[in-house]
PDB file of C-alpha atoms in Angstrom:
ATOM      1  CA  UNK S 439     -73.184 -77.053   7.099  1.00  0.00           C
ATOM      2  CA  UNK S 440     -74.860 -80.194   6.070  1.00  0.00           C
ATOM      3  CA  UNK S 441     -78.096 -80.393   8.411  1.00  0.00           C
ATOM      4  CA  UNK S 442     -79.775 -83.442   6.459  1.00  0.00           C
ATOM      5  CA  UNK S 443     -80.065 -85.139   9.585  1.00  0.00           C
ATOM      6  CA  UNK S 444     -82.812 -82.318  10.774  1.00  0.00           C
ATOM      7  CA  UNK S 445     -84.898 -83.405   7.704  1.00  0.00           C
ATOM      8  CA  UNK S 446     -85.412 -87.085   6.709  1.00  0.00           C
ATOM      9  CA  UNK S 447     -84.725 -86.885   2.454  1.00  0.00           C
ATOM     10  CA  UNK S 448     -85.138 -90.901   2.201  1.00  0.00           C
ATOM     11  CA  UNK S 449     -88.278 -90.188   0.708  1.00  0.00           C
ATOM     12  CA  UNK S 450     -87.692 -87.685  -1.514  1.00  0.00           C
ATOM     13  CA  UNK S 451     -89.199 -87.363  -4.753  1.00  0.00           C
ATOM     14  CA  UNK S 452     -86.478 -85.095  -5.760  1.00  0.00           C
ATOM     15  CA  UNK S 453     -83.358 -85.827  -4.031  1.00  0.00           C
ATOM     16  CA  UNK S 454     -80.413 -83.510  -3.612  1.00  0.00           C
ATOM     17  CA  UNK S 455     -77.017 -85.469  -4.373  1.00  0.00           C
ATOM     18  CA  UNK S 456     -75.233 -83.601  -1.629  1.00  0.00           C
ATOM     19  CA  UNK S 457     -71.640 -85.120  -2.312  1.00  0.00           C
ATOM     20  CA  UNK S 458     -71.561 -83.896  -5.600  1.00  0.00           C
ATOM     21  CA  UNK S 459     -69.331 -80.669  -5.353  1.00  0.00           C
ATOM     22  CA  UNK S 460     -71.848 -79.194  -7.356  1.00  0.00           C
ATOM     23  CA  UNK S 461     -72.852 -75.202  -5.939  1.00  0.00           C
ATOM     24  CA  UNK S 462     -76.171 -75.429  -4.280  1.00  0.00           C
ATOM     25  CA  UNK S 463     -78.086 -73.488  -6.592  1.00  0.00           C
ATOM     26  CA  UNK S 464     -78.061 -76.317  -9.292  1.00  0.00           C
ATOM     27  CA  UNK S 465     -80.296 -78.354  -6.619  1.00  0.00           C
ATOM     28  CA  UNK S 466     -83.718 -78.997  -7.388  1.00  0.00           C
ATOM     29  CA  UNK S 467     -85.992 -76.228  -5.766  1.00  0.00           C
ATOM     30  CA  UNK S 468     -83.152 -73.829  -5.470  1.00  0.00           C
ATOM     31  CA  UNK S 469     -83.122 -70.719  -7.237  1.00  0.00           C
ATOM     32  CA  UNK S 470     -80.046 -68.088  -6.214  1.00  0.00           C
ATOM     33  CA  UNK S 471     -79.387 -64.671  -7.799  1.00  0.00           C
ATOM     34  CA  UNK S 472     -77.629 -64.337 -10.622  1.00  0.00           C
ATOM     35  CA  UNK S 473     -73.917 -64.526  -9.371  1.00  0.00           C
ATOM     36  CA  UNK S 474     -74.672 -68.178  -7.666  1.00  0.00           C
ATOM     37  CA  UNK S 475     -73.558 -66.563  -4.111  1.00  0.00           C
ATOM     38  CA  UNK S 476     -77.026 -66.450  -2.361  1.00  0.00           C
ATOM     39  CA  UNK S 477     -79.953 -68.622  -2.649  1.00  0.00           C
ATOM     40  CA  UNK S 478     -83.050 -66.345  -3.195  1.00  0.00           C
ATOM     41  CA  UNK S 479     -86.047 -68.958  -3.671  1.00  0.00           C
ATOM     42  CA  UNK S 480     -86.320 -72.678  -1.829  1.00  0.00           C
ATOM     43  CA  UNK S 481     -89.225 -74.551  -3.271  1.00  0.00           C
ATOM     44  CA  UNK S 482     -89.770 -78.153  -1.621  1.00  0.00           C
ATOM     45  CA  UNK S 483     -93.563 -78.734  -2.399  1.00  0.00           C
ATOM     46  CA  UNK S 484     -94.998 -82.100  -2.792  1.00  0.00           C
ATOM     47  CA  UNK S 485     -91.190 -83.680  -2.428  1.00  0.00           C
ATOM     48  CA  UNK S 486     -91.648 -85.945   0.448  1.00  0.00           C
ATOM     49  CA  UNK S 487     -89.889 -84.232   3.340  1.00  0.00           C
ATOM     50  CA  UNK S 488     -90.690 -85.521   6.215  1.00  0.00           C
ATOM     51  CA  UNK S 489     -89.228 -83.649   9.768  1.00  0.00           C
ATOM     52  CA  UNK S 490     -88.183 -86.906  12.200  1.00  0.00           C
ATOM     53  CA  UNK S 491     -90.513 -88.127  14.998  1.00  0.00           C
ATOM     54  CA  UNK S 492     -90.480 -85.617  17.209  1.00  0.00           C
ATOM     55  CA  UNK S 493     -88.457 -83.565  14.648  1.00  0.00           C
ATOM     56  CA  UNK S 494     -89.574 -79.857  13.484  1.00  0.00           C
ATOM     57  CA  UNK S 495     -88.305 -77.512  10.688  1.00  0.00           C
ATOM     58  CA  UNK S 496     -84.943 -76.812  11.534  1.00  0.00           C
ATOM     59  CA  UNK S 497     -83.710 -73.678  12.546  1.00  0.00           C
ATOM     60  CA  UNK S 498     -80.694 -73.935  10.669  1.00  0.00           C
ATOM     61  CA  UNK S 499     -82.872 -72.669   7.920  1.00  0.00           C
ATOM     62  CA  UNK S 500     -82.227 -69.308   9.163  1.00  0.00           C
ATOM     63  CA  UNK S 501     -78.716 -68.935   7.373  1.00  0.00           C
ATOM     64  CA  UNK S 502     -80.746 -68.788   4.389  1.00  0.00           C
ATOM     65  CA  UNK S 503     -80.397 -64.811   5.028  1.00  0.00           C
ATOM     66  CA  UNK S 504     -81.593 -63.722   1.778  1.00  0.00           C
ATOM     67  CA  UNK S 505     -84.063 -66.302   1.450  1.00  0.00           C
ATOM     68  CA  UNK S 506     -86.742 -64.395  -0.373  1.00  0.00           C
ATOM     69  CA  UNK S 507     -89.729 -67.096  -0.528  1.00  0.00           C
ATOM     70  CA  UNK S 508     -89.510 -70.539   1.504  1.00  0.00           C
ATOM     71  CA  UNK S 509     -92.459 -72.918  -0.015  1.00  0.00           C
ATOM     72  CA  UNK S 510     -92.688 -76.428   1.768  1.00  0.00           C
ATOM     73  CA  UNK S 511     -96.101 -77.415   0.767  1.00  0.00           C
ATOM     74  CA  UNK S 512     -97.579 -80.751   0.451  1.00  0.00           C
ATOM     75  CA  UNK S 513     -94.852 -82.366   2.722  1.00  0.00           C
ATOM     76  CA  UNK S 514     -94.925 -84.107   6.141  1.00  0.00           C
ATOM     77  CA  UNK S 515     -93.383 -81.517   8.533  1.00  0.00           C
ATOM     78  CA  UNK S 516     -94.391 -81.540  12.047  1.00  0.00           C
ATOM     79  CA  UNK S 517     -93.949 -79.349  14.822  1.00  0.00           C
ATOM     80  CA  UNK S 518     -94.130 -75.888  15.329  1.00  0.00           C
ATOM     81  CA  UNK S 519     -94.104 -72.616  12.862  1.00  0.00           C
ATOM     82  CA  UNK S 520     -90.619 -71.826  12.727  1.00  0.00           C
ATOM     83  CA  UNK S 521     -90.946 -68.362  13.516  1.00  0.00           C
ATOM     84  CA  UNK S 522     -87.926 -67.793  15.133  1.00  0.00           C
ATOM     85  CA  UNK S 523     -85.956 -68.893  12.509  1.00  0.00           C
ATOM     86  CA  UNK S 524     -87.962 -66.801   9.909  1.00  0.00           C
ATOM     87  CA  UNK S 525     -87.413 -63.314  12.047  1.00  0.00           C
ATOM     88  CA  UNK S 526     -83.599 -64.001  11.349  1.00  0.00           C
ATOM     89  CA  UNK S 527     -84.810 -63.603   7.859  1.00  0.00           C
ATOM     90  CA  UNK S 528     -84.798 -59.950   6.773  1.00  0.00           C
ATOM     91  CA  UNK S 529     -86.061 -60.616   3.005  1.00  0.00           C
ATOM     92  CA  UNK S 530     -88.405 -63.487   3.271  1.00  0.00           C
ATOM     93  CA  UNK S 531     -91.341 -62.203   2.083  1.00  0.00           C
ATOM     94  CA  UNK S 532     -93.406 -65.516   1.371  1.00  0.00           C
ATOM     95  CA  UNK S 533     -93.714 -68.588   3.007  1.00  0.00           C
ATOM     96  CA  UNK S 534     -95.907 -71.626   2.455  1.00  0.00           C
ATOM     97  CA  UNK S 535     -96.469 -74.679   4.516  1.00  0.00           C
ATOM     98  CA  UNK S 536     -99.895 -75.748   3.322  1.00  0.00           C
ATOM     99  CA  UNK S 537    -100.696 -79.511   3.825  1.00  0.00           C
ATOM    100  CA  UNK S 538     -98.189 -80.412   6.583  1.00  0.00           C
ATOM    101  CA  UNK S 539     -98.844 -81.477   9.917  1.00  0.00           C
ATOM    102  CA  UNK S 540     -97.723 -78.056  11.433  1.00  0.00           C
ATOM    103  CA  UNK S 541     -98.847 -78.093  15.000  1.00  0.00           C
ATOM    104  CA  UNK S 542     -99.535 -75.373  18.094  1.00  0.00           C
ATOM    105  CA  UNK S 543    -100.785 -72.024  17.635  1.00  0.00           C
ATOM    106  CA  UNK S 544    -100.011 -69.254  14.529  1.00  0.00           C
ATOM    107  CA  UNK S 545     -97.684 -66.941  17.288  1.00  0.00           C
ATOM    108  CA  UNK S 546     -98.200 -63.483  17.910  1.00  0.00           C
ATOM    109  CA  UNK S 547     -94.129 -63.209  17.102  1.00  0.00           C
ATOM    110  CA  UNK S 548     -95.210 -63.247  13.322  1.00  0.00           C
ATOM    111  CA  UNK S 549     -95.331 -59.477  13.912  1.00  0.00           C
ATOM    112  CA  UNK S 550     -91.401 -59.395  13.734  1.00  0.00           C
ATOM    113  CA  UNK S 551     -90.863 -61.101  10.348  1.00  0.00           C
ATOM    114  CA  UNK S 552     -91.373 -59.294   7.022  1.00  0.00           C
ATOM    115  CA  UNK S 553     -93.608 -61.820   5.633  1.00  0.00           C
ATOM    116  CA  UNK S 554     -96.478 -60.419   3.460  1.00  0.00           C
ATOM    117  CA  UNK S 555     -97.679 -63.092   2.426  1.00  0.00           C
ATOM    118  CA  UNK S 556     -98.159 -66.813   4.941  1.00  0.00           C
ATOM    119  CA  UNK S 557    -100.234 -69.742   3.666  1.00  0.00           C
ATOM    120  CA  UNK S 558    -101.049 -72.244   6.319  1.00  0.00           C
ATOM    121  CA  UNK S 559    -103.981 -73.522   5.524  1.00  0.00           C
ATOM    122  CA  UNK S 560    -103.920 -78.021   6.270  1.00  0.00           C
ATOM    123  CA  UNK S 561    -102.130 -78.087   9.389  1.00  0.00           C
ATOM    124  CA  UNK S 562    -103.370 -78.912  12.849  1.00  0.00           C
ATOM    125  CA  UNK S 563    -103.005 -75.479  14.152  1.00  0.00           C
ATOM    126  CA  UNK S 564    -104.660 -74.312  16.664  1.00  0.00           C
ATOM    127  CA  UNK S 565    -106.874 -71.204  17.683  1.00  0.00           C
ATOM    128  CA  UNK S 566    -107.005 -67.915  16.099  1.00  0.00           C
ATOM    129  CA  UNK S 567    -104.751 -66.073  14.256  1.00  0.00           C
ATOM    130  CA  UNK S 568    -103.345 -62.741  16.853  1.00  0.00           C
ATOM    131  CA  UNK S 569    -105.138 -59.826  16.137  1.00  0.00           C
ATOM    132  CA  UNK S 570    -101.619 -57.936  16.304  1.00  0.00           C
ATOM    133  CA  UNK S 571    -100.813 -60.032  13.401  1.00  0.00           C
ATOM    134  CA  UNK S 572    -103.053 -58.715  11.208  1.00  0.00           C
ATOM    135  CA  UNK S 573    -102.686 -55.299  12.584  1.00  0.00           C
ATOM    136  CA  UNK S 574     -99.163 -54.954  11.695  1.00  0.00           C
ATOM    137  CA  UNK S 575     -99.281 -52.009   9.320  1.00  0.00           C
ATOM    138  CA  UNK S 576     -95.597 -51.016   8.870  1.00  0.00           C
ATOM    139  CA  UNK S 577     -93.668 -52.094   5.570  1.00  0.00           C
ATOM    140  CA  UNK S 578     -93.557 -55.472   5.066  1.00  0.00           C
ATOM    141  CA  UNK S 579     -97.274 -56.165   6.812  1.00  0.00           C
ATOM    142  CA  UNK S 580     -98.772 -59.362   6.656  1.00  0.00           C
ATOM    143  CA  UNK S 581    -101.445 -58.614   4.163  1.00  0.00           C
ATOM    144  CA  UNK S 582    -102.447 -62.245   3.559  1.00  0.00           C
ATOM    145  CA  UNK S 583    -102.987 -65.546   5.920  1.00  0.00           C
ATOM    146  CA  UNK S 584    -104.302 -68.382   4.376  1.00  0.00           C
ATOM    147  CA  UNK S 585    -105.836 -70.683   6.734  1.00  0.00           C
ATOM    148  CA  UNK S 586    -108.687 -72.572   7.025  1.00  0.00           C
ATOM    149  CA  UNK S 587    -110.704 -69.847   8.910  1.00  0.00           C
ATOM    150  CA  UNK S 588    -113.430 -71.778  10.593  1.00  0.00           C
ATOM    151  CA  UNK S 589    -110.639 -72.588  12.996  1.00  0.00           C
ATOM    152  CA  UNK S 590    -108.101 -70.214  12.773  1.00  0.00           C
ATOM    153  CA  UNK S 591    -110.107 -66.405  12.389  1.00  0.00           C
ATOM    154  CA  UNK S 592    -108.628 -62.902  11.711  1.00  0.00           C
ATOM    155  CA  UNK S 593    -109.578 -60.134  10.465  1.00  0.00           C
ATOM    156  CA  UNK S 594    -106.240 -60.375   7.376  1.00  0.00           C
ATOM    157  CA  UNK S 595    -107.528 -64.430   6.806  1.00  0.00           C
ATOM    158  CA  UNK S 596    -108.101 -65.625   3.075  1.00  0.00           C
ATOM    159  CA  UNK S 597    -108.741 -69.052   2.110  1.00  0.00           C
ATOM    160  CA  UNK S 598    -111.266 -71.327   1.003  1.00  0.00           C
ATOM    161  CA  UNK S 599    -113.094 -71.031   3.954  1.00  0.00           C
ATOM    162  CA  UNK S 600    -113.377 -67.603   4.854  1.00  0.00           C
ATOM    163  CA  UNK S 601    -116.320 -65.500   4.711  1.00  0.00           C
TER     164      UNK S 601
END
């Protein structure tokens, strides 16, 4: 289950030593519940990932099945949104990707994660954010896009920019 191939970790600024044995939720940026069996919380901000040329966020991530918040600000990811992996998701609830070099449009398929809350503001995404997006009003609504909204509008946008 080792997919550090998908993600370049040669520049990490907080490197996991994956040989070690050790359970996964004594890696930095890992935070599991309380028995150790899932990990809850994956926080990679500002640590130098950097997806391969060509490369995107892998969809592997989607085994994280209890995954509760995924932040990867501050990196170098490319690619698309990984949506598809993030439906597979049931709990995640929060995801960041603020200052990476996420690319494409923000998909109407957002509607079928549980996200509430999705900050993607500092990408080069483009066009608006789906009105059905924002219009999702069932449990576990988007109530919050950050993006920088002189590019990317909708009526559920906050950030910096909005007005």
């Amino acid at each position: 289950e080792d997919d550090a191939d998908d993600v370049d970790e040669g520049g990490w600024n907080n490197e996991w030593d994956w040989d070690s044995g050790a359970s996964p939720c004594r890696y930095f940026g890992v935070k599991c519940d309380l028995r150790e069996l899932h990990v809850m919380e994956l926080d990679l901000s500002s640590n130098g990932l950097r997806s391969p040329v060509g490369g995107r966020i892998p969809y592997e991530i989607s085994a994280l099945g209890r995954l509760m918040l995924l932040e990867l600000d501050g990196n170098e990811l490319r690619g698309p949104l990984p949506v598809e992996a993030m439906v597979k998701m049931p709990n995640l609830t929060t995801a960041t990707f603020k200052m990476n070099l996420l690319t494409g449009t923000v998909p109407v398929s957002l509607v079928d994660t549980n996200l509430a809350f999705l900050s993607l503001d500092e990408n080069k995404l483009q066009g608006s954010v789906p009105t059905e997006v924002c219009n999702k009003t069932w449990e576990g609504s988007i109530n919050t896009v950050v993006v920088n909204c002189r590019v990317n509008k909708c009526q559920c946008c906050r950030g910096p920019f909005c007005e």
